[in-house]
Coordinates of N, CA and C in Angstrom, one line a residue:
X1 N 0.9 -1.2 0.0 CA 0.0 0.0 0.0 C 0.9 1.2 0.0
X2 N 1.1 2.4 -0.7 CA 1.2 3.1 -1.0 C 0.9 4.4 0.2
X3 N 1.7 5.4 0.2 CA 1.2 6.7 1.2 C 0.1 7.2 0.7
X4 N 0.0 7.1 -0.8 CA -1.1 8.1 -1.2 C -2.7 7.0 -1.2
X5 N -2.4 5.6 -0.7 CA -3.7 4.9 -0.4 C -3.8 5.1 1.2
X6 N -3.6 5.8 2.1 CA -3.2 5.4 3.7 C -4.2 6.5 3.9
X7 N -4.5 6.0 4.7 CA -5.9 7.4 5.0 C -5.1 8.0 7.0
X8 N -5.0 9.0 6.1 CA -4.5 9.6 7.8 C -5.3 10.4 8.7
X9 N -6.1 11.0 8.2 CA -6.9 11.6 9.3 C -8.7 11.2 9.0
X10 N -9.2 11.2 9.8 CA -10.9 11.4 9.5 C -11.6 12.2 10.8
X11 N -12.1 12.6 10.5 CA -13.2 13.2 11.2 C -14.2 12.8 11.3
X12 N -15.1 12.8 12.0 CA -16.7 11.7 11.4 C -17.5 12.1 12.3
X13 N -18.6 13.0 12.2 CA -19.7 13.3 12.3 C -19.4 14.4 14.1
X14 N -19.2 15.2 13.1 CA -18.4 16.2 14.3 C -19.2 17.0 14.4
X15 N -20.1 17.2 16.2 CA -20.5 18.1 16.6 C -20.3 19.0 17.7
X16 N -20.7 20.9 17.5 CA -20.0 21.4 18.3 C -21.3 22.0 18.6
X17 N -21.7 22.9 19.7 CA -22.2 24.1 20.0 C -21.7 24.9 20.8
X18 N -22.1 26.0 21.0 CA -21.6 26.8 21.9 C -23.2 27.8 22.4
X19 N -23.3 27.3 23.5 CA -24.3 28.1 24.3 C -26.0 27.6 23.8
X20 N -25.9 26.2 23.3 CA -26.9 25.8 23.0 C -27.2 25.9 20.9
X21 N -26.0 26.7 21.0 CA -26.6 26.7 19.1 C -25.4 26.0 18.4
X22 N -25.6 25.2 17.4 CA -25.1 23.6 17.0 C -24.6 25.1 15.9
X23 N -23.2 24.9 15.7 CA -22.1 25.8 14.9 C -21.7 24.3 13.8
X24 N -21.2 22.8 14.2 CA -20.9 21.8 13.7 C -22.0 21.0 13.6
X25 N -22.8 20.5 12.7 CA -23.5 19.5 12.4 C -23.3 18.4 11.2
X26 N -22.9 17.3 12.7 CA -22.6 16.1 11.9 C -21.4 16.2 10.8
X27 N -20.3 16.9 11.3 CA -19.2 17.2 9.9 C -18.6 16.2 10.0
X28 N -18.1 15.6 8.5 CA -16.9 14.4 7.7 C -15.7 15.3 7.4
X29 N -14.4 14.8 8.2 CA -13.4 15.5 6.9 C -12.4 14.7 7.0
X30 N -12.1 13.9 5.7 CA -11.1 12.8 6.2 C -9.8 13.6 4.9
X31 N -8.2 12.8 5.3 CA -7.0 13.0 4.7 C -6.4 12.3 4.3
X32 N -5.8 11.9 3.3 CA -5.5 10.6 2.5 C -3.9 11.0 2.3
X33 N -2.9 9.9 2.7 CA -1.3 10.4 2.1 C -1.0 11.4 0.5
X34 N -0.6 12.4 0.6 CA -0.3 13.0 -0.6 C -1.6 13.8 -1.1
X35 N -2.4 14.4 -0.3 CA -3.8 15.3 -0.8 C -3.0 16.5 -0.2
X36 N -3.8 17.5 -0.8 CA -3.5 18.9 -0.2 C -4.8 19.2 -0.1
X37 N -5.5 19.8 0.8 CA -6.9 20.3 1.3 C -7.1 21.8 1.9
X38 N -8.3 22.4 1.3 CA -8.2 23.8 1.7 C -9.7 23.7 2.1
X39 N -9.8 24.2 3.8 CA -11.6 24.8 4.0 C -11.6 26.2 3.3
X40 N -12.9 26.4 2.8 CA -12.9 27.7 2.0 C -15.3 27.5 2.2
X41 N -15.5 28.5 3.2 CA -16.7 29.4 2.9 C -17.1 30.4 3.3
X42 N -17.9 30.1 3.9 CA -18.8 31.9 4.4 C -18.1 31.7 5.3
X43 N -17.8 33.5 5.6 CA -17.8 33.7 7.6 C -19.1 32.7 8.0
X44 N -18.7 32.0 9.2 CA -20.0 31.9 10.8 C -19.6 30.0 10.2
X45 N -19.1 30.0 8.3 CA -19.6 28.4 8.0 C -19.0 27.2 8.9
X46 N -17.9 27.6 10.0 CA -17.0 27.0 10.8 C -16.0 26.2 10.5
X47 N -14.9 27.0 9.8 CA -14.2 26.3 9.6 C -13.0 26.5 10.4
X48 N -13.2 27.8 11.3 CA -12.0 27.7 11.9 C -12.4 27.0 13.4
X49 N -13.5 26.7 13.9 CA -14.4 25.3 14.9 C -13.7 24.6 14.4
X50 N -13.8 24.3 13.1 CA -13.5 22.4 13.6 C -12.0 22.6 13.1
X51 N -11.2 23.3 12.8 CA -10.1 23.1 13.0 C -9.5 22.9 14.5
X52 N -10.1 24.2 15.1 CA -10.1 24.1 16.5 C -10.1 22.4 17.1
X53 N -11.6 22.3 16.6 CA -11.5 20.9 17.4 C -10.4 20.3 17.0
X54 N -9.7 20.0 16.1 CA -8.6 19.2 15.8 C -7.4 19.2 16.1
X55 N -7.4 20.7 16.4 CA -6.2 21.5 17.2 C -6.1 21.0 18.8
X56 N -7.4 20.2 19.1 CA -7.3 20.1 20.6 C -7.9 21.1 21.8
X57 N -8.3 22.6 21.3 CA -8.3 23.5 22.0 C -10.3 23.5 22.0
X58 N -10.7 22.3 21.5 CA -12.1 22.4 21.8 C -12.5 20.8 22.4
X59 N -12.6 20.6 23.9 CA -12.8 19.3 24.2 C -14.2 19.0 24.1
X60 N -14.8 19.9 23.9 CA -16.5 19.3 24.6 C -17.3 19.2 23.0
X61 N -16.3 18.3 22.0 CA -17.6 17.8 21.3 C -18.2 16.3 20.9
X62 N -18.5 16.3 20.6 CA -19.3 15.0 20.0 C -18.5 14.3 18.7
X63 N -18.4 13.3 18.1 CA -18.4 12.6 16.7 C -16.8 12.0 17.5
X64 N -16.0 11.5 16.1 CA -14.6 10.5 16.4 C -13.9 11.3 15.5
X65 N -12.3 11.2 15.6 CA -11.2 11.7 15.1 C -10.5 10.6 15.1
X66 N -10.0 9.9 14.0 CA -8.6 9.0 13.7 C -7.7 9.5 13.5
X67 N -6.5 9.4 13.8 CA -5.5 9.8 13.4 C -4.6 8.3 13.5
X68 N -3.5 8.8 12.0 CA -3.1 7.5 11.8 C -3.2 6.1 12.4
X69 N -4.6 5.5 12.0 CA -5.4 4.4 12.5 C -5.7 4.2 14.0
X70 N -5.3 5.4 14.2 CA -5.8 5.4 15.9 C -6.6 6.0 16.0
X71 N -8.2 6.0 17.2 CA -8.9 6.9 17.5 C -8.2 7.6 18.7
X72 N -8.1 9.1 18.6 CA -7.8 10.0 19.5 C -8.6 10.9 19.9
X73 N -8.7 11.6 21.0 CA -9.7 12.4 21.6 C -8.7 13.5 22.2
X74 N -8.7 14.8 21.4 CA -8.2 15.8 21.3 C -8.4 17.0 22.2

């Protein structure tokens, strides 16, 4: 298997709120060896949340995170 078939990160069904209003609903973002990926939408669309969450600096959500074939909790 090849780097560019290795799936290194996923995200799966990632939810966040803040103060009762759901900012993340149910978000997918998975990373495969050798992709390049860019979030790109509206202000409020959250993409700097779930970076966050990935970054670690948001513990209180919901859904799973793999990282290289491990589930981790960030």
């Amino acid at each position: 298997m090849s780097l560019n078939d290795c799936e290194i990160l996923r995200m799966q069904d990632i939810v966040k709120e803040f103060s009762g209003t759901r900012v993340l609903d149910e978000v997918d973002f998975d990373v495969r060896g050798g992709e390049v990926h860019a979030l790109i939408g509206e202000n409020g669309a959250g993409k700097s949340t779930l970076m966050n969450v990935l970054a670690g600096r948001f513990d209180n959500y919901r859904g799973s995170i793999r990282f290289d074939n491990r589930d981790v909790r960030l």
